[in-house]
C-alpha cells in the first residue's frame, strides 16, 4: 500500500507541476494521513482478532447466541464439556433445546429482556451422561441498547458438587449423631432408645435406612427397630428367628469392626437392609461393649461414600455410642435391681444411673476433687483403672492437658460457687500418651445447709466430634473463595483468610465487629437487606446466588458472585464470595473493540439477513441498525448492480466448498446513491447454518488515487514520445543543413587566396549553433 501511495504522490506532483498548480503538497499530506488511518484500522483489527482468540481459548465453556437464542459460536472448552467434536454440531441449535435445562431456558428468556443471570443446572452431554454446571448468562447489546444476542459461560462444577454433597452428607450425619447422643443421655428405656436412634439417624437424611436388632443371651432376636424404606427387613427378621441370619450379619458377629457392603443389590441378592438399584452401600456391625454383644446395627449410605474413611469413622462412633448406651442401660437395670433388692433409694446411685452412658464419677468439692466413686469406664477413657483414681486423689488433675488446666479449674470453681450444673470440654492425656477430648458434665448435691456435699457427674469421649469440627474448620479456612458466617443481626462472626484478602481487613477487625453491610455499595444495599430478611423466613424467596458490588478497605469496588444459604437449624447463614471483576472487565473490553472498530463489521445469514452490524457499518452504508434489521431490507440493496454477479458467484463457490481469496473488492451503493468501493474479508463462522462474518473497509479514495496515477503515467508516456519525435526532427531539420553548410564553407575557404577571416567567423558561428542544437537534442538543455 505504501508503494502505491508513493506512486500516486509522484504522479500527482508531476501533474500539478505541468498544470502549474501549487497545492500538490497538501494533497500528498492528506493521502499520507489517510494511509496512517488505514494502518491504524489494521492494528485495531489485529487487536480484535486477539480478543476473539482469547475468547476461543477460554478454559470455561463459552457460547454466543443470536437474538433468537440460537448458538452462533461455541469455543473448544464448551465442545469438550458437552462431548461434541465440531463446532458445527452446536452452532445453529437453540441454546435452550441444546442444553435441555429448564434453569438455562429461564436464563435465555431473561436475556431477551437484557437481563443477566447465573444459575446451576444439570446438562445432558452428547453421550447421555449428566454434567452439573454453573451458567453465567449476559446479554450482548448494540450501542443503542437493543439486545442482539447473548453470551453463556459454563463452568464444570461436578467436582465441587461432589465435594459439597459429601460435606453436606457428613454434616447431616454429624447432626444426626448429635441428636442420637442427646437421646442416649436422657433415654432410659431400651426399646424407645433403639427406635429413637434409628429415627434420628434417618430423619435428618444422614442415612437412607437404619436397622437395629437386639439379641438375647442365646443369640435370638429380642427386639428390632427400623427407619427408612422397609424393603425385605421384616422377612429377614423372620428368617433370622428360624436360625438363618443374612451373610453380612454372620460376618459382623465374628469380626472386629464393621462389614462394608459396597453395592447391596450386587453383593447380596435380596438384601434385607436396603432394596435399591445399586445406589447404596451398607455398613453392618455388632454392638459389642465389655465383651458383650448386644445386637447388630446397620445403615445404608450412598454408594459413592461407602469407602469414605470419615463416613466409616462416624458410623463406628455412633455404633460405639449405641453399644455403650445399651451397656449403660444394662448397668442401670442392674443398679435398679440392686436398689430394689436392698430397698434403698441411694441418691448417689440414682444420679449415677441418670448419667450412666459414660465414665461416671462422684467426687468431693475439695481442691483435688477427691473421688468417692469411679465407674469401670475409667480405664476405657483414660487407660487408668478406677482403683488408681480412688487411691490417688491428684491423679485426675494430673492428666488434664497442661494448656487446659487453668481454664478447667477456673470453670469448676465458678460451678462450685454458683452451685449450678457443670458442663465443660477439655483435653486429657491418657496413660499411653494419647490426647483425648472429653465433655465433663456434673451436678452438685447440696446438704441441708445448702453447701455442696459432693459432685456427681459423667465424662464422655468427644474426640471424634472435635476432629470432625476441626476438619470442617480446615475446609472453611482453605476453600479457594472468600467465605464467612453471618449472624441474624448481620454481624460477621467468622471469616476465612480469603475474606481477609478480599476486604483488606484483618479478621480480628471483622469477626464480631463488622457487618456485611459495611462492604456493599449503596446501590445494592437495600436489595441485599431485603434478601437477608426473606432468607430467614419459612419458604423465603431470596436467591441463593447473585452478583453485587463489594467495597474493600481502600474503597476499591469489586464485582462479586455471591453464593449464600442459611445453616440448617440456625438463623446463621454461610456465604461464599467469588471475585469476578477481571471477567467483567474482559467482557467489556471485547465489546468495546467490536463497537469502536473503524472497519464495518457484520454477521449475516443467507435467509434471515443481517444478524448484527457495528456502528462503522451504519456509517459506511448510511443506513441505521433499525433499517438494516427490518424485514424489507436486503443485503442486495447495498450491492452495485455491476458487481452482483461476482458476489453471487462467490456465494455459490463457498457453498461448493471451494477455496476463495481471503480479500476481494466490490462496490456498494450507500443510502442516497453514493457509490463506494470496499475491500472485504468474509469468514464462515457457522458451517451448518452458513452464518458469515464480514469486515468491510472503504477503499474508495485509494482507488481514485490509483486511477489518477494511471492517467498521469499515460501523460508521461505521451510527453516522452513527443520528446523523442522532437529530437529526431531537430536532428534531421537542423543538424543536417548545418553539416552541409559547414562543408560548403570549408570548400570555399580552400579556394580563396585572400582573407578568409570572414568565412572562418561564419563557420565558428555555425558551429556554436550546432553545439546548442546538440545540447537541446541530447540533454534537453539550451547552451553551447
Coordinates of C-alpha atoms in Angstrom, one line a residue, residues 327-680:
X327 CA -24.3 -51.3 78.1
X328 CA -25.1 -48.3 80.3
X329 CA -28.8 -49.2 80.3
X330 CA -27.9 -52.7 81.3
X331 CA -25.8 -51.3 84.1
X332 CA -28.7 -49.1 85.0
X333 CA -31.0 -52.0 85.1
X334 CA -28.6 -53.9 87.2
X335 CA -28.3 -51.0 89.5
X336 CA -32.1 -50.6 89.8
X337 CA -32.4 -54.3 90.6
X338 CA -29.7 -53.9 93.3
X339 CA -31.6 -50.9 94.7
X340 CA -34.8 -52.9 94.7
X341 CA -33.1 -55.7 96.4
X342 CA -31.5 -53.5 99.1
X343 CA -34.7 -51.5 99.3
X344 CA -32.8 -48.3 99.5
X345 CA -33.0 -45.3 97.3
X346 CA -29.4 -44.1 97.3
X347 CA -29.1 -40.7 95.6
X348 CA -25.6 -41.5 94.5
X349 CA -26.8 -44.4 92.5
X350 CA -29.8 -42.5 91.2
X351 CA -27.6 -39.8 89.9
X352 CA -25.2 -42.4 88.5
X353 CA -28.0 -44.1 86.7
X354 CA -29.2 -40.8 85.2
X355 CA -25.7 -40.2 83.9
X356 CA -24.6 -43.8 83.3
X357 CA -23.9 -43.8 79.5
X358 CA -20.3 -42.6 80.0
X359 CA -17.5 -42.5 82.6
X360 CA -19.4 -41.9 85.8
X361 CA -17.9 -40.4 88.9
X362 CA -18.7 -38.9 92.3
X363 CA -16.3 -36.5 94.0
X364 CA -15.8 -34.2 96.9
X365 CA -15.8 -30.4 96.3
X366 CA -12.2 -30.1 97.6
X367 CA -9.0 -28.8 95.9
X368 CA -8.3 -32.2 94.3
X369 CA -11.9 -33.2 93.7
X370 CA -11.2 -36.4 95.7
X371 CA -13.1 -39.3 94.2
X372 CA -15.8 -41.1 96.1
X373 CA -16.8 -43.4 93.2
X374 CA -15.4 -44.1 89.8
X375 CA -17.1 -46.4 87.2
X376 CA -15.3 -49.1 85.3
X377 CA -15.4 -46.9 82.2
X378 CA -12.4 -45.0 83.6
X379 CA -9.9 -47.5 82.0
X380 CA -11.6 -47.2 78.6
X381 CA -11.3 -43.4 78.6
X382 CA -8.0 -42.8 80.4
X383 CA -6.1 -46.1 80.5
X384 CA -6.1 -45.9 84.3
X385 CA -8.1 -48.3 86.4
X386 CA -10.8 -47.0 88.7
X387 CA -8.8 -48.1 91.7
X388 CA -5.9 -45.9 90.7
X389 CA -8.1 -42.8 90.8
X390 CA -9.5 -43.9 94.2
X391 CA -6.0 -44.4 95.6
X392 CA -4.5 -41.2 94.2
X393 CA -6.7 -38.1 94.6
X394 CA -4.4 -36.0 92.5
X395 CA -4.3 -38.4 89.5
X396 CA -7.3 -36.8 87.7
X397 CA -5.9 -33.2 87.9
X398 CA -2.5 -34.5 86.7
X399 CA -3.9 -36.0 83.4
X400 CA -5.7 -32.7 82.4
X401 CA -3.8 -31.2 79.5
X402 CA -1.4 -28.5 80.8
X403 CA -2.8 -25.9 78.4
X404 CA -6.3 -26.6 79.6
X405 CA -5.7 -27.0 83.4
X406 CA -6.1 -23.4 84.5
X407 CA -9.3 -23.0 82.4
X408 CA -10.8 -26.2 83.8
X409 CA -10.1 -25.3 87.5
X410 CA -11.4 -21.8 87.0
X411 CA -14.6 -23.2 85.4
X412 CA -15.0 -25.8 88.2
X413 CA -14.5 -23.0 90.9
X414 CA -17.3 -20.9 89.2
X415 CA -19.5 -24.0 89.1
X416 CA -19.0 -24.7 92.8
X417 CA -19.5 -21.1 93.8
X418 CA -22.7 -20.8 91.8
X419 CA -23.8 -24.3 92.8
X420 CA -25.0 -24.8 89.2
X421 CA -24.5 -27.7 86.8
X422 CA -21.1 -28.1 85.3
X423 CA -20.6 -28.5 81.5
X424 CA -17.1 -28.1 80.2
X425 CA -15.0 -29.6 77.4
X426 CA -11.2 -30.1 77.7
X427 CA -8.3 -32.4 76.9
X428 CA -6.8 -35.2 78.9
X429 CA -3.6 -37.2 78.4
X430 CA -4.1 -41.0 78.7
X431 CA -1.7 -43.5 80.2
X432 CA -0.4 -44.2 76.6
X433 CA 0.2 -40.5 76.0
X434 CA -2.7 -40.0 73.6
X435 CA -4.6 -36.7 73.8
X436 CA -8.4 -37.1 74.0
X437 CA -11.2 -34.6 74.3
X438 CA -13.8 -35.1 77.0
X439 CA -17.1 -33.5 77.9
X440 CA -17.4 -33.3 81.7
X441 CA -20.9 -32.8 82.9
X442 CA -21.7 -32.7 86.6
X443 CA -24.4 -31.8 89.1
X444 CA -23.8 -30.6 92.7
X445 CA -25.5 -32.4 95.5
X446 CA -26.5 -30.0 98.3
X447 CA -26.8 -30.8 102.0
X448 CA -29.3 -29.5 104.5
X449 CA -27.2 -26.3 105.0
X450 CA -27.2 -25.6 101.3
X451 CA -23.5 -26.4 100.8
X452 CA -22.2 -28.8 98.2
X453 CA -21.6 -32.2 99.8
X454 CA -20.5 -34.0 96.7
X455 CA -20.4 -33.6 92.9
X456 CA -21.9 -36.4 90.7
X457 CA -21.2 -36.4 87.0
X458 CA -20.0 -38.2 83.9
X459 CA -17.4 -37.8 81.2
X460 CA -17.9 -38.5 77.6
X461 CA -15.1 -39.1 75.0
X462 CA -15.8 -36.4 72.3
X463 CA -12.5 -36.8 70.4
X464 CA -14.3 -37.9 67.2
X465 CA -16.6 -34.9 67.3
X466 CA -13.8 -32.5 67.9
X467 CA -11.8 -34.0 65.0
X468 CA -14.8 -33.6 62.7
X469 CA -15.2 -30.0 63.9
X470 CA -11.6 -29.3 63.1
X471 CA -11.9 -30.9 59.7
X472 CA -14.8 -28.6 58.8
X473 CA -12.9 -25.6 60.1
X474 CA -10.0 -26.6 57.9
X475 CA -12.3 -26.9 54.9
X476 CA -13.7 -23.4 55.8
X477 CA -10.2 -21.9 56.1
X478 CA -8.8 -23.4 53.0
X479 CA -11.5 -23.1 50.5
X480 CA -10.5 -21.1 47.4
X481 CA -13.2 -18.5 47.8
X482 CA -13.7 -15.8 50.5
X483 CA -16.2 -17.4 53.0
X484 CA -17.9 -16.0 56.1
X485 CA -20.6 -16.9 58.7
X486 CA -23.3 -14.2 59.0
X487 CA -25.4 -13.8 62.1
X488 CA -29.1 -12.8 62.1
X489 CA -28.2 -9.3 63.1
X490 CA -25.9 -9.1 60.0
X491 CA -22.7 -9.3 62.1
X492 CA -19.8 -11.3 60.5
X493 CA -19.0 -13.8 63.2
X494 CA -16.4 -15.9 61.3
X495 CA -14.3 -15.2 58.2
X496 CA -11.5 -17.1 56.5
X497 CA -8.2 -15.9 55.1
X498 CA -9.5 -15.3 51.6
X499 CA -12.1 -12.9 53.0
X500 CA -9.3 -11.0 54.8
X501 CA -7.5 -10.7 51.4
X502 CA -10.7 -9.6 49.6
X503 CA -11.7 -7.0 52.2
X504 CA -8.3 -5.7 53.2
X505 CA -9.2 -6.0 56.9
X506 CA -7.5 -8.5 59.4
X507 CA -10.1 -10.9 60.8
X508 CA -9.8 -9.5 64.3
X509 CA -11.2 -6.2 62.9
X510 CA -14.1 -8.1 61.3
X511 CA -15.2 -11.0 63.4
X512 CA -17.9 -9.9 65.9
X513 CA -17.2 -6.2 65.0
X514 CA -18.3 -5.5 61.4
X515 CA -21.5 -6.2 59.4
X516 CA -21.7 -7.4 55.9
X517 CA -23.5 -4.1 55.1
X518 CA -20.1 -2.4 55.6
X519 CA -18.9 -4.0 52.4
X520 CA -21.8 -3.3 50.0
X521 CA -22.2 -0.3 47.7
X522 CA -25.2 1.9 48.4
X523 CA -27.0 1.0 45.2
X524 CA -27.1 -2.8 46.1
X525 CA -27.6 -2.4 49.9
X526 CA -31.4 -2.2 50.1
X527 CA -31.9 -5.2 47.8
X528 CA -29.5 -7.3 49.9
X529 CA -31.0 -6.3 53.2
X530 CA -34.4 -7.5 51.8
X531 CA -32.8 -10.8 50.8
X532 CA -31.3 -11.1 54.3
X533 CA -34.7 -10.9 56.0
X534 CA -36.5 -13.1 53.4
X535 CA -33.9 -15.8 53.7
X536 CA -34.7 -16.4 57.3
X537 CA -38.5 -16.7 56.8
X538 CA -40.1 -20.1 56.2
X539 CA -40.3 -20.5 52.5
X540 CA -38.3 -17.3 51.9
X541 CA -37.8 -16.5 48.2
X542 CA -34.4 -14.9 48.5
X543 CA -31.9 -16.1 45.8
X544 CA -29.0 -18.3 46.9
X545 CA -26.7 -16.9 44.2
X546 CA -26.5 -13.4 42.7
X547 CA -24.0 -10.6 42.0
X548 CA -23.3 -7.4 43.9
X549 CA -20.6 -4.8 44.2
X550 CA -18.2 -5.1 47.1
X551 CA -16.2 -2.2 48.6
X552 CA -12.9 -3.1 50.3
X553 CA -11.0 -1.3 52.9
X554 CA -9.3 1.1 50.4
X555 CA -12.6 2.0 48.7
X556 CA -12.0 -0.2 45.6
X557 CA -15.2 -1.6 44.1
X558 CA -15.2 -5.3 43.1
X559 CA -17.8 -7.4 41.2
X560 CA -18.7 -10.4 43.4
X561 CA -20.6 -13.6 42.7
X562 CA -22.3 -14.5 46.0
X563 CA -23.5 -17.9 47.0
X564 CA -25.3 -18.0 50.3
X565 CA -27.7 -20.1 52.3
X566 CA -29.0 -20.5 55.9
X567 CA -27.3 -23.1 58.0
X568 CA -29.9 -25.7 58.8
X569 CA -31.4 -25.4 62.3
X570 CA -30.0 -22.0 62.9
X571 CA -30.6 -18.3 61.9
X572 CA -27.0 -18.0 60.7
X573 CA -26.0 -18.1 57.0
X574 CA -22.8 -19.2 55.3
X575 CA -21.7 -17.2 52.3
X576 CA -19.1 -17.7 49.6
X577 CA -17.8 -14.7 47.6
X578 CA -16.1 -15.1 44.3
X579 CA -14.3 -12.0 42.7
X580 CA -15.4 -11.8 39.1
X581 CA -14.1 -8.2 38.5
X582 CA -11.5 -9.3 35.9
X583 CA -14.0 -11.3 33.9
X584 CA -16.4 -8.4 33.8
X585 CA -13.6 -6.1 32.5
X586 CA -12.6 -8.6 29.8
X587 CA -16.1 -8.9 28.6
X588 CA -16.4 -5.1 28.4
X589 CA -13.1 -4.7 26.5
X590 CA -14.1 -7.3 23.9
X591 CA -17.4 -5.5 23.3
X592 CA -15.6 -2.1 23.1
X593 CA -13.2 -3.4 20.4
X594 CA -16.0 -4.5 18.2
X595 CA -18.3 -1.5 18.8
X596 CA -15.5 1.0 18.2
X597 CA -13.7 -0.6 15.2
X598 CA -13.3 1.7 12.2
X599 CA -14.0 -1.1 9.8
X600 CA -17.6 -2.1 9.2
X601 CA -18.3 -5.5 10.9
X602 CA -21.4 -7.6 10.3
X603 CA -22.9 -11.0 10.7
X604 CA -25.3 -12.2 8.0
X605 CA -27.4 -15.3 7.3
X606 CA -28.3 -16.1 3.7
X607 CA -32.0 -16.4 4.6
X608 CA -32.5 -14.4 7.7
X609 CA -30.4 -11.4 6.6
X610 CA -28.2 -9.3 8.9
X611 CA -27.9 -10.6 12.4
X612 CA -25.5 -7.9 13.7
X613 CA -23.8 -4.7 12.4
X614 CA -21.5 -2.4 14.3
X615 CA -21.6 1.5 14.2
X616 CA -19.0 1.6 11.5
X617 CA -21.3 -0.4 9.2
X618 CA -24.0 2.2 9.7
X619 CA -21.6 5.0 8.9
X620 CA -20.3 3.2 5.8
X621 CA -23.8 2.5 4.3
X622 CA -25.8 5.4 5.7
X623 CA -28.5 3.0 7.0
X624 CA -29.4 2.8 10.7
X625 CA -29.5 -0.5 12.6
X626 CA -33.3 -0.5 12.7
X627 CA -33.4 -0.1 8.9
X628 CA -30.8 -2.9 8.3
X629 CA -32.7 -5.3 10.6
X630 CA -36.1 -4.5 9.1
X631 CA -37.9 -7.3 7.2
X632 CA -37.8 -5.2 4.0
X633 CA -34.0 -4.6 3.9
X634 CA -31.8 -7.0 1.9
X635 CA -28.1 -7.4 1.5
X636 CA -28.5 -6.8 -2.2
X637 CA -29.9 -3.4 -1.5
X638 CA -26.4 -2.1 -1.0
X639 CA -24.6 -4.0 -3.8
X640 CA -23.7 -2.2 -7.0
X641 CA -25.7 -3.8 -9.9
X642 CA -22.5 -4.4 -11.9
X643 CA -20.9 -6.4 -9.0
X644 CA -23.9 -8.5 -8.1
X645 CA -22.9 -11.4 -10.4
X646 CA -19.4 -11.6 -8.9
X647 CA -20.9 -11.6 -5.3
X648 CA -23.4 -14.4 -6.3
X649 CA -20.5 -16.5 -7.8
X650 CA -18.6 -16.2 -4.6
X651 CA -21.6 -17.4 -2.6
X652 CA -22.1 -20.4 -4.9
X653 CA -18.4 -21.2 -4.7
X654 CA -18.5 -21.1 -1.0
X655 CA -21.5 -23.5 -1.0
X656 CA -19.5 -25.9 -3.2
X657 CA -16.7 -25.8 -0.6
X658 CA -14.2 -24.1 -3.0
X659 CA -11.2 -22.1 -1.5
X660 CA -11.7 -18.4 -2.2
X661 CA -9.4 -15.5 -1.9
X662 CA -9.5 -14.0 1.6
X663 CA -9.8 -10.4 0.4
X664 CA -11.7 -9.0 -2.5
X665 CA -13.2 -5.7 -3.6
X666 CA -16.6 -4.7 -4.8
X667 CA -18.8 -1.6 -4.9
X668 CA -21.7 -0.7 -2.7
X669 CA -24.5 1.8 -3.0
X670 CA -24.8 3.8 0.2
X671 CA -28.0 5.4 1.2
X672 CA -28.6 8.3 -1.2
X673 CA -27.0 6.5 -4.1
X674 CA -23.3 7.3 -3.3
X675 CA -21.0 4.6 -4.9
X676 CA -18.2 3.4 -2.6
X677 CA -15.6 0.8 -3.2
X678 CA -14.9 -1.6 -0.3
X679 CA -12.3 -4.2 0.5
X680 CA -14.0 -7.2 2.0

